[in-house]
PDB file of C-alpha atoms in Angstrom:
ATOM      1  CA  GLU Y   1       0.110 -10.770 103.932  1.00 61.00           C
ATOM      2  CA  ASP Y   2       1.140  -9.125 100.690  1.00 61.00           C
ATOM      3  CA  GLN Y   3       4.071 -10.909  99.196  1.00 87.00           C
ATOM      4  CA  VAL Y   4       6.375 -10.842  96.188  1.00 94.00           C
ATOM      5  CA  THR Y   5       8.509 -13.873  95.368  1.00 95.00           C
ATOM      6  CA  GLN Y   6      10.989 -14.432  92.566  1.00 97.00           C
ATOM      7  CA  SER Y   7      12.475 -17.544  91.026  1.00 96.00           C
ATOM      8  CA  PRO Y   8      15.014 -18.785  90.482  1.00 97.00           C
ATOM      9  CA  GLU Y   9      17.169 -17.185  93.152  1.00 96.00           C
ATOM     10  CA  ALA Y  10      20.165 -17.402  90.826  1.00 97.00           C
ATOM     11  CA  LEU Y  11      20.519 -18.254  87.143  1.00 98.00           C
ATOM     12  CA  ARG Y  12      23.623 -18.964  85.158  1.00 97.00           C
ATOM     13  CA  LEU Y  13      23.335 -18.852  81.359  1.00 97.00           C
ATOM     14  CA  GLN Y  14      25.697 -19.245  78.482  1.00 97.00           C
ATOM     15  CA  GLU Y  15      25.840 -16.260  76.188  1.00 97.00           C
ATOM     16  CA  GLY Y  16      22.995 -16.619  73.693  1.00 97.00           C
ATOM     17  CA  GLU Y  17      21.006 -19.038  75.880  1.00 97.00           C
ATOM     18  CA  SER Y  18      17.510 -17.582  76.312  1.00 97.00           C
ATOM     19  CA  SER Y  19      15.541 -18.006  79.543  1.00 98.00           C
ATOM     20  CA  SER Y  20      12.828 -16.506  81.746  1.00 98.00           C
ATOM     21  CA  LEU Y  21      12.685 -15.119  85.253  1.00 98.00           C
ATOM     22  CA  ASN Y  22       9.504 -15.384  87.307  1.00 98.00           C
ATOM     23  CA  CYS Y  23       7.846 -12.980  89.728  1.00 97.00           C
ATOM     24  CA  SER Y  24       4.778 -14.135  91.674  1.00 96.00           C
ATOM     25  CA  TYR Y  25       2.730 -11.737  93.761  1.00 93.00           C
ATOM     26  CA  THR Y  26      -0.185 -11.747  96.134  1.00 89.00           C
ATOM     27  CA  VAL Y  27      -1.643  -8.300  96.682  1.00 81.00           C
ATOM     28  CA  SER Y  28      -5.225  -7.244  97.183  1.00 77.00           C
ATOM     29  CA  GLY Y  29      -5.236  -4.680  94.411  1.00 79.00           C
ATOM     30  CA  LEU Y  30      -2.406  -4.334  91.915  1.00 83.00           C
ATOM     31  CA  ARG Y  31      -1.739  -0.783  90.795  1.00 87.00           C
ATOM     32  CA  GLY Y  32       1.460  -1.605  88.943  1.00 91.00           C
ATOM     33  CA  LEU Y  33       4.281  -4.128  88.637  1.00 94.00           C
ATOM     34  CA  PHE Y  34       7.810  -2.913  87.987  1.00 96.00           C
ATOM     35  CA  TRP Y  35      10.994  -4.599  86.849  1.00 98.00           C
ATOM     36  CA  TYR Y  36      14.327  -3.139  87.859  1.00 97.00           C
ATOM     37  CA  ARG Y  37      17.921  -4.123  87.215  1.00 97.00           C
ATOM     38  CA  GLN Y  38      20.448  -3.745  90.021  1.00 96.00           C
ATOM     39  CA  ASP Y  39      24.203  -3.894  89.483  1.00 95.00           C
ATOM     40  CA  PRO Y  40      26.521  -4.478  92.479  1.00 92.00           C
ATOM     41  CA  GLY Y  41      26.865  -1.367  94.621  1.00 89.00           C
ATOM     42  CA  LYS Y  42      24.258   0.535  92.602  1.00 92.00           C
ATOM     43  CA  GLY Y  43      20.640   1.498  92.981  1.00 94.00           C
ATOM     44  CA  PRO Y  44      17.797  -0.213  91.125  1.00 95.00           C
ATOM     45  CA  GLU Y  45      17.570   0.902  87.502  1.00 96.00           C
ATOM     46  CA  PHE Y  46      14.052   1.076  86.085  1.00 95.00           C
ATOM     47  CA  LEU Y  47      13.240  -1.271  83.195  1.00 97.00           C
ATOM     48  CA  PHE Y  48       9.475  -1.744  82.776  1.00 95.00           C
ATOM     49  CA  THR Y  49       6.067  -0.997  84.229  1.00 95.00           C
ATOM     50  CA  LEU Y  50       3.095  -3.323  83.672  1.00 95.00           C
ATOM     51  CA  TYR Y  51      -0.460  -2.553  84.773  1.00 91.00           C
ATOM     52  CA  SER Y  52      -2.900  -5.117  83.502  1.00 90.00           C
ATOM     53  CA  ALA Y  53      -2.987  -8.831  82.726  1.00 92.00           C
ATOM     54  CA  GLY Y  54      -1.937  -9.528  79.176  1.00 95.00           C
ATOM     55  CA  GLU Y  55       0.276  -6.491  78.921  1.00 95.00           C
ATOM     56  CA  GLU Y  56       3.768  -6.882  77.430  1.00 97.00           C
ATOM     57  CA  LYS Y  57       6.731  -4.510  77.231  1.00 97.00           C
ATOM     58  CA  GLU Y  58      10.018  -4.941  75.355  1.00 96.00           C
ATOM     59  CA  LYS Y  59      13.430  -3.349  75.494  1.00 94.00           C
ATOM     60  CA  GLU Y  60      16.353  -4.753  73.530  1.00 94.00           C
ATOM     61  CA  ARG Y  61      16.803  -8.374  74.654  1.00 96.00           C
ATOM     62  CA  LEU Y  62      14.260  -8.111  77.472  1.00 97.00           C
ATOM     63  CA  LYS Y  63      10.513  -8.676  77.368  1.00 98.00           C
ATOM     64  CA  ALA Y  64       8.204  -8.456  80.357  1.00 98.00           C
ATOM     65  CA  THR Y  65       4.746 -10.012  80.549  1.00 97.00           C
ATOM     66  CA  LEU Y  66       2.003  -9.930  83.174  1.00 95.00           C
ATOM     67  CA  THR Y  67      -0.787 -12.265  84.262  1.00 92.00           C
ATOM     68  CA  LYS Y  68      -3.139 -11.946  87.220  1.00 87.00           C
ATOM     69  CA  LYS Y  69      -0.731 -13.713  89.561  1.00 91.00           C
ATOM     70  CA  GLU Y  70       2.727 -13.424  88.061  1.00 95.00           C
ATOM     71  CA  SER Y  71       5.067 -11.691  85.699  1.00 97.00           C
ATOM     72  CA  PHE Y  72       7.844 -13.051  83.537  1.00 98.00           C
ATOM     73  CA  LEU Y  73      10.999 -11.365  82.344  1.00 98.00           C
ATOM     74  CA  HIS Y  74      12.157 -13.114  79.197  1.00 98.00           C
ATOM     75  CA  ILE Y  75      15.775 -12.675  78.173  1.00 97.00           C
ATOM     76  CA  THR Y  76      16.529 -13.510  74.555  1.00 97.00           C
ATOM     77  CA  ALA Y  77      20.100 -14.304  73.483  1.00 97.00           C
ATOM     78  CA  PRO Y  78      21.647 -12.711  76.574  1.00 97.00           C
ATOM     79  CA  LYS Y  79      25.076 -11.119  76.593  1.00 97.00           C
ATOM     80  CA  PRO Y  80      27.562 -10.891  79.488  1.00 97.00           C
ATOM     81  CA  GLU Y  81      26.545  -7.269  80.068  1.00 97.00           C
ATOM     82  CA  ASP Y  82      23.056  -8.500  80.989  1.00 97.00           C
ATOM     83  CA  SER Y  83      24.544  -9.985  84.158  1.00 98.00           C
ATOM     84  CA  ALA Y  84      22.874  -8.287  87.141  1.00 97.00           C
ATOM     85  CA  THR Y  85      20.217  -8.844  89.774  1.00 97.00           C
ATOM     86  CA  TYR Y  86      16.710  -8.381  88.400  1.00 98.00           C
ATOM     87  CA  LEU Y  87      14.171  -7.082  90.871  1.00 98.00           C
ATOM     88  CA  CYS Y  88      10.408  -7.282  90.641  1.00 97.00           C
ATOM     89  CA  ALA Y  89       8.363  -4.761  92.627  1.00 95.00           C
ATOM     90  CA  VAL Y  90       4.642  -4.404  93.158  1.00 93.00           C
ATOM     91  CA  GLN Y  91       2.669  -1.270  93.920  1.00 89.00           C
ATOM     92  CA  GLU Y  92      -0.517  -1.896  95.830  1.00 78.00           C
ATOM     93  CA  GLN Y  93      -1.308   1.292  97.655  1.00 70.00           C
ATOM     94  CA  ALA Y  94      -0.748   4.859  96.547  1.00 67.00           C
ATOM     95  CA  ASP Y  95       2.960   5.039  97.272  1.00 73.00           C
ATOM     96  CA  LYS Y  96       4.236   1.863  98.873  1.00 80.00           C
ATOM     97  CA  VAL Y  97       6.206  -0.459  96.599  1.00 88.00           C
ATOM     98  CA  ILE Y  98       7.054  -3.995  97.743  1.00 91.00           C
ATOM     99  CA  PHE Y  99      10.191  -5.547  96.290  1.00 95.00           C
ATOM    100  CA  GLY Y 100      10.903  -9.202  95.686  1.00 96.00           C
ATOM    101  CA  PRO Y 101      14.243 -10.734  96.676  1.00 96.00           C
ATOM    102  CA  GLY Y 102      15.573 -10.659  93.118  1.00 96.00           C
ATOM    103  CA  THR Y 103      17.106 -13.107  90.674  1.00 97.00           C
ATOM    104  CA  SER Y 104      20.861 -12.948  90.254  1.00 97.00           C
ATOM    105  CA  LEU Y 105      21.670 -13.529  86.585  1.00 98.00           C
ATOM    106  CA  SER Y 106      25.133 -14.466  85.363  1.00 98.00           C
ATOM    107  CA  VAL Y 107      25.763 -14.687  81.609  1.00 97.00           C
ATOM    108  CA  ILE Y 108      28.943 -16.558  80.768  1.00 97.00           C
ATOM    109  CA  PRO Y 109      30.797 -15.723  77.534  1.00 95.00           C
TER     110      PRO Y 109
ATOM    111  CA  GLU Q   1      19.511  11.897  81.471  1.00 73.00           C
ATOM    112  CA  PRO Q   2      18.566  13.400  84.850  1.00 74.00           C
ATOM    113  CA  GLU Q   3      19.240  11.215  87.849  1.00 92.00           C
ATOM    114  CA  VAL Q   4      18.794  11.018  91.591  1.00 96.00           C
ATOM    115  CA  THR Q   5      22.024  11.802  93.428  1.00 96.00           C
ATOM    116  CA  GLN Q   6      22.884  10.761  96.966  1.00 97.00           C
ATOM    117  CA  THR Q   7      25.638  11.846  99.321  1.00 95.00           C
ATOM    118  CA  PRO Q   8      27.766  10.610 100.876  1.00 95.00           C
ATOM    119  CA  SER Q   9      28.327   7.324  99.074  1.00 95.00           C
ATOM    120  CA  HIS Q  10      29.640   5.784 102.302  1.00 96.00           C
ATOM    121  CA  GLN Q  11      29.041   6.978 105.874  1.00 97.00           C
ATOM    122  CA  VAL Q  12      30.728   5.450 108.905  1.00 97.00           C
ATOM    123  CA  THR Q  13      29.242   6.427 112.266  1.00 96.00           C
ATOM    124  CA  GLN Q  14      29.663   5.377 115.868  1.00 96.00           C
ATOM    125  CA  MET Q  15      26.678   3.649 117.465  1.00 97.00           C
ATOM    126  CA  GLY Q  16      24.452   6.148 119.242  1.00 97.00           C
ATOM    127  CA  GLN Q  17      25.338   9.044 116.961  1.00 97.00           C
ATOM    128  CA  GLU Q  18      22.980  10.841 114.639  1.00 97.00           C
ATOM    129  CA  VAL Q  19      23.424  10.669 110.875  1.00 97.00           C
ATOM    130  CA  ILE Q  20      21.877  12.612 107.997  1.00 97.00           C
ATOM    131  CA  LEU Q  21      21.711  11.095 104.545  1.00 97.00           C
ATOM    132  CA  ARG Q  22      21.182  13.474 101.663  1.00 97.00           C
ATOM    133  CA  CYS Q  23      19.452  13.154  98.324  1.00 97.00           C
ATOM    134  CA  VAL Q  24      18.823  15.434  95.380  1.00 97.00           C
ATOM    135  CA  PRO Q  25      15.775  14.078  93.528  1.00 96.00           C
ATOM    136  CA  ILE Q  26      15.158  14.621  89.826  1.00 95.00           C
ATOM    137  CA  SER Q  27      14.151  18.242  89.432  1.00 91.00           C
ATOM    138  CA  ASN Q  28      10.579  17.938  88.118  1.00 89.00           C
ATOM    139  CA  HIS Q  29       9.637  15.062  90.417  1.00 93.00           C
ATOM    140  CA  LEU Q  30       7.149  15.629  93.218  1.00 92.00           C
ATOM    141  CA  TYR Q  31       7.155  12.351  95.131  1.00 94.00           C
ATOM    142  CA  PHE Q  32      10.141  11.276  97.219  1.00 95.00           C
ATOM    143  CA  TYR Q  33      11.024   8.035  98.945  1.00 96.00           C
ATOM    144  CA  TRP Q  34      13.568   6.346 101.155  1.00 97.00           C
ATOM    145  CA  TYR Q  35      14.304   2.630 101.056  1.00 97.00           C
ATOM    146  CA  ARG Q  36      16.906   0.504 102.758  1.00 97.00           C
ATOM    147  CA  GLN Q  37      18.633  -2.727 101.776  1.00 96.00           C
ATOM    148  CA  ILE Q  38      20.430  -4.724 104.420  1.00 95.00           C
ATOM    149  CA  LEU Q  39      23.270  -6.724 102.898  1.00 92.00           C
ATOM    150  CA  GLY Q  40      21.904  -9.794 101.119  1.00 89.00           C
ATOM    151  CA  GLN Q  41      18.265  -8.880 101.782  1.00 92.00           C
ATOM    152  CA  LYS Q  42      15.364  -7.263  99.941  1.00 94.00           C
ATOM    153  CA  VAL Q  43      14.942  -3.598  99.235  1.00 95.00           C
ATOM    154  CA  GLU Q  44      12.534  -2.384 101.946  1.00 95.00           C
ATOM    155  CA  PHE Q  45      10.238   0.638 101.817  1.00 94.00           C
ATOM    156  CA  LEU Q  46      10.751   3.169 104.607  1.00 96.00           C
ATOM    157  CA  VAL Q  47       8.761   6.304 103.796  1.00 96.00           C
ATOM    158  CA  SER Q  48       7.134   8.349 101.072  1.00 94.00           C
ATOM    159  CA  PHE Q  49       6.901  12.143 101.051  1.00 95.00           C
ATOM    160  CA  TYR Q  50       4.699  14.455  99.035  1.00 93.00           C
ATOM    161  CA  ASN Q  51       3.684  18.080  99.341  1.00 90.00           C
ATOM    162  CA  ASN Q  52       6.002  18.572 102.324  1.00 91.00           C
ATOM    163  CA  GLU Q  53       4.573  15.812 104.413  1.00 94.00           C
ATOM    164  CA  ILE Q  54       4.894  12.082 104.933  1.00 95.00           C
ATOM    165  CA  SER Q  55       2.256  10.257 102.887  1.00 92.00           C
ATOM    166  CA  GLU Q  56       3.080   6.739 103.986  1.00 91.00           C
ATOM    167  CA  LYS Q  57       5.592   4.968 106.223  1.00 93.00           C
ATOM    168  CA  SER Q  58       6.499   1.404 107.097  1.00 92.00           C
ATOM    169  CA  GLU Q  59       6.815  -0.238 110.507  1.00 92.00           C
ATOM    170  CA  ILE Q  60      10.580   0.230 110.214  1.00 94.00           C
ATOM    171  CA  PHE Q  61      10.198   4.018 110.099  1.00 96.00           C
ATOM    172  CA  ASP Q  62       9.757   4.662 113.819  1.00 94.00           C
ATOM    173  CA  ASP Q  63      10.586   7.689 115.976  1.00 94.00           C
ATOM    174  CA  GLN Q  64      14.288   7.129 115.341  1.00 96.00           C
ATOM    175  CA  PHE Q  65      13.807   8.302 111.758  1.00 97.00           C
ATOM    176  CA  SER Q  66      12.731  11.582 110.246  1.00 97.00           C
ATOM    177  CA  VAL Q  67      12.665  13.108 106.762  1.00 97.00           C
ATOM    178  CA  GLU Q  68      12.817  16.663 105.592  1.00 95.00           C
ATOM    179  CA  ARG Q  69      12.858  18.695 102.413  1.00 92.00           C
ATOM    180  CA  PRO Q  70      14.801  21.698 103.697  1.00 86.00           C
ATOM    181  CA  ASP Q  71      14.834  23.546 100.374  1.00 87.00           C
ATOM    182  CA  GLY Q  72      13.661  23.142  96.794  1.00 79.00           C
ATOM    183  CA  SER Q  73      16.229  20.542  95.852  1.00 88.00           C
ATOM    184  CA  ASN Q  74      17.327  18.397  98.798  1.00 93.00           C
ATOM    185  CA  PHE Q  75      15.558  15.548 100.579  1.00 96.00           C
ATOM    186  CA  THR Q  76      17.128  14.175 103.751  1.00 97.00           C
ATOM    187  CA  LEU Q  77      16.796  11.165 106.024  1.00 98.00           C
ATOM    188  CA  LYS Q  78      17.883  11.629 109.635  1.00 97.00           C
ATOM    189  CA  ILE Q  79      18.571   8.649 111.846  1.00 97.00           C
ATOM    190  CA  ARG Q  80      18.955   9.396 115.554  1.00 97.00           C
ATOM    191  CA  SER Q  81      20.727   7.202 118.115  1.00 96.00           C
ATOM    192  CA  THR Q  82      22.007   4.825 115.468  1.00 97.00           C
ATOM    193  CA  LYS Q  83      22.178   1.106 116.220  1.00 96.00           C
ATOM    194  CA  LEU Q  84      24.304  -1.643 114.736  1.00 96.00           C
ATOM    195  CA  GLU Q  85      21.274  -2.994 112.891  1.00 96.00           C
ATOM    196  CA  ASP Q  86      20.858   0.311 111.046  1.00 97.00           C
ATOM    197  CA  SER Q  87      23.862  -0.665 108.917  1.00 97.00           C
ATOM    198  CA  ALA Q  88      22.529  -0.971 105.360  1.00 97.00           C
ATOM    199  CA  MET Q  89      22.362   0.679 101.956  1.00 97.00           C
ATOM    200  CA  TYR Q  90      19.879   3.522 101.970  1.00 98.00           C
ATOM    201  CA  PHE Q  91      18.310   4.431  98.647  1.00 97.00           C
ATOM    202  CA  CYS Q  92      16.462   7.586  97.762  1.00 97.00           C
ATOM    203  CA  ALA Q  93      13.913   7.544  94.936  1.00 97.00           C
ATOM    204  CA  SER Q  94      11.677  10.072  93.252  1.00 96.00           C
ATOM    205  CA  LYS Q  95       8.888  10.075  90.726  1.00 94.00           C
ATOM    206  CA  ARG Q  96       6.740  12.432  88.698  1.00 92.00           C
ATOM    207  CA  GLU Q  97       3.107  13.240  89.258  1.00 89.00           C
ATOM    208  CA  GLY Q  98       0.876  10.425  87.993  1.00 83.00           C
ATOM    209  CA  ALA Q  99      -0.210   7.114  89.482  1.00 76.00           C
ATOM    210  CA  ARG Q 100       1.572   5.115  86.776  1.00 81.00           C
ATOM    211  CA  GLN Q 101       4.946   6.797  86.934  1.00 88.00           C
ATOM    212  CA  PRO Q 102       7.866   4.614  88.056  1.00 90.00           C
ATOM    213  CA  GLN Q 103      10.201   5.509  90.884  1.00 93.00           C
ATOM    214  CA  HIS Q 104      13.772   6.329  89.909  1.00 95.00           C
ATOM    215  CA  PHE Q 105      16.505   5.447  92.354  1.00 96.00           C
ATOM    216  CA  GLY Q 106      19.841   6.901  93.326  1.00 97.00           C
ATOM    217  CA  ASP Q 107      22.936   4.755  93.847  1.00 96.00           C
ATOM    218  CA  GLY Q 108      22.544   4.787  97.596  1.00 97.00           C
ATOM    219  CA  THR Q 109      24.512   5.603 100.728  1.00 97.00           C
ATOM    220  CA  ARG Q 110      26.224   2.732 102.448  1.00 97.00           C
ATOM    221  CA  LEU Q 111      25.790   3.329 106.185  1.00 98.00           C
ATOM    222  CA  SER Q 112      28.133   1.469 108.491  1.00 97.00           C
ATOM    223  CA  ILE Q 113      27.516   1.676 112.245  1.00 97.00           C
ATOM    224  CA  LEU Q 114      30.471   0.751 114.425  1.00 95.00           C
TER     225      LEU Q 114
END
């Protein structure tokens, strides 16, 4: 069964303390891996798309990387406004996207 | 920046009633989606819609559900004979033409079934 898992479930960081979030996936044919940010009561906000192993994307304090089995979202020197749930999603077939359970990130001032 | 808009933000309905959730996708997008998120759980795919027909649907999307694009701007999800377990956030998403385009989401409708 196709599956997307994320770890840790929750992460608490001090402001400025860098860390990484993990997304592991098992799909028969990856068409794309997406990272989204979700704030409470809001919809997922698109961050990055990755398509092939070795690919990297960056945006401000965030950097996403992809291997054949997993993706990492690296957060460098986070700020309190980076606090959110980060969702990984995998596209296997033409339209269907499978979401992971998310990592809830809290950045403490 | 253009965005997906959903109405209402919160819908309260008696069990057994029908409900219609509305979405206005981003104007130049051609692919449309509905997802749901039960409180504390994953975002789950329901259905995708392209060229005025369903292109894919999940096991959740049974005969109780239907989608429609009644005009050039709206995309709706109808849920008939609502059940308590239909209570969830329902998200609409849209994307441009192109296999590598990401889906962009609205802020959802919170559906509460009493």
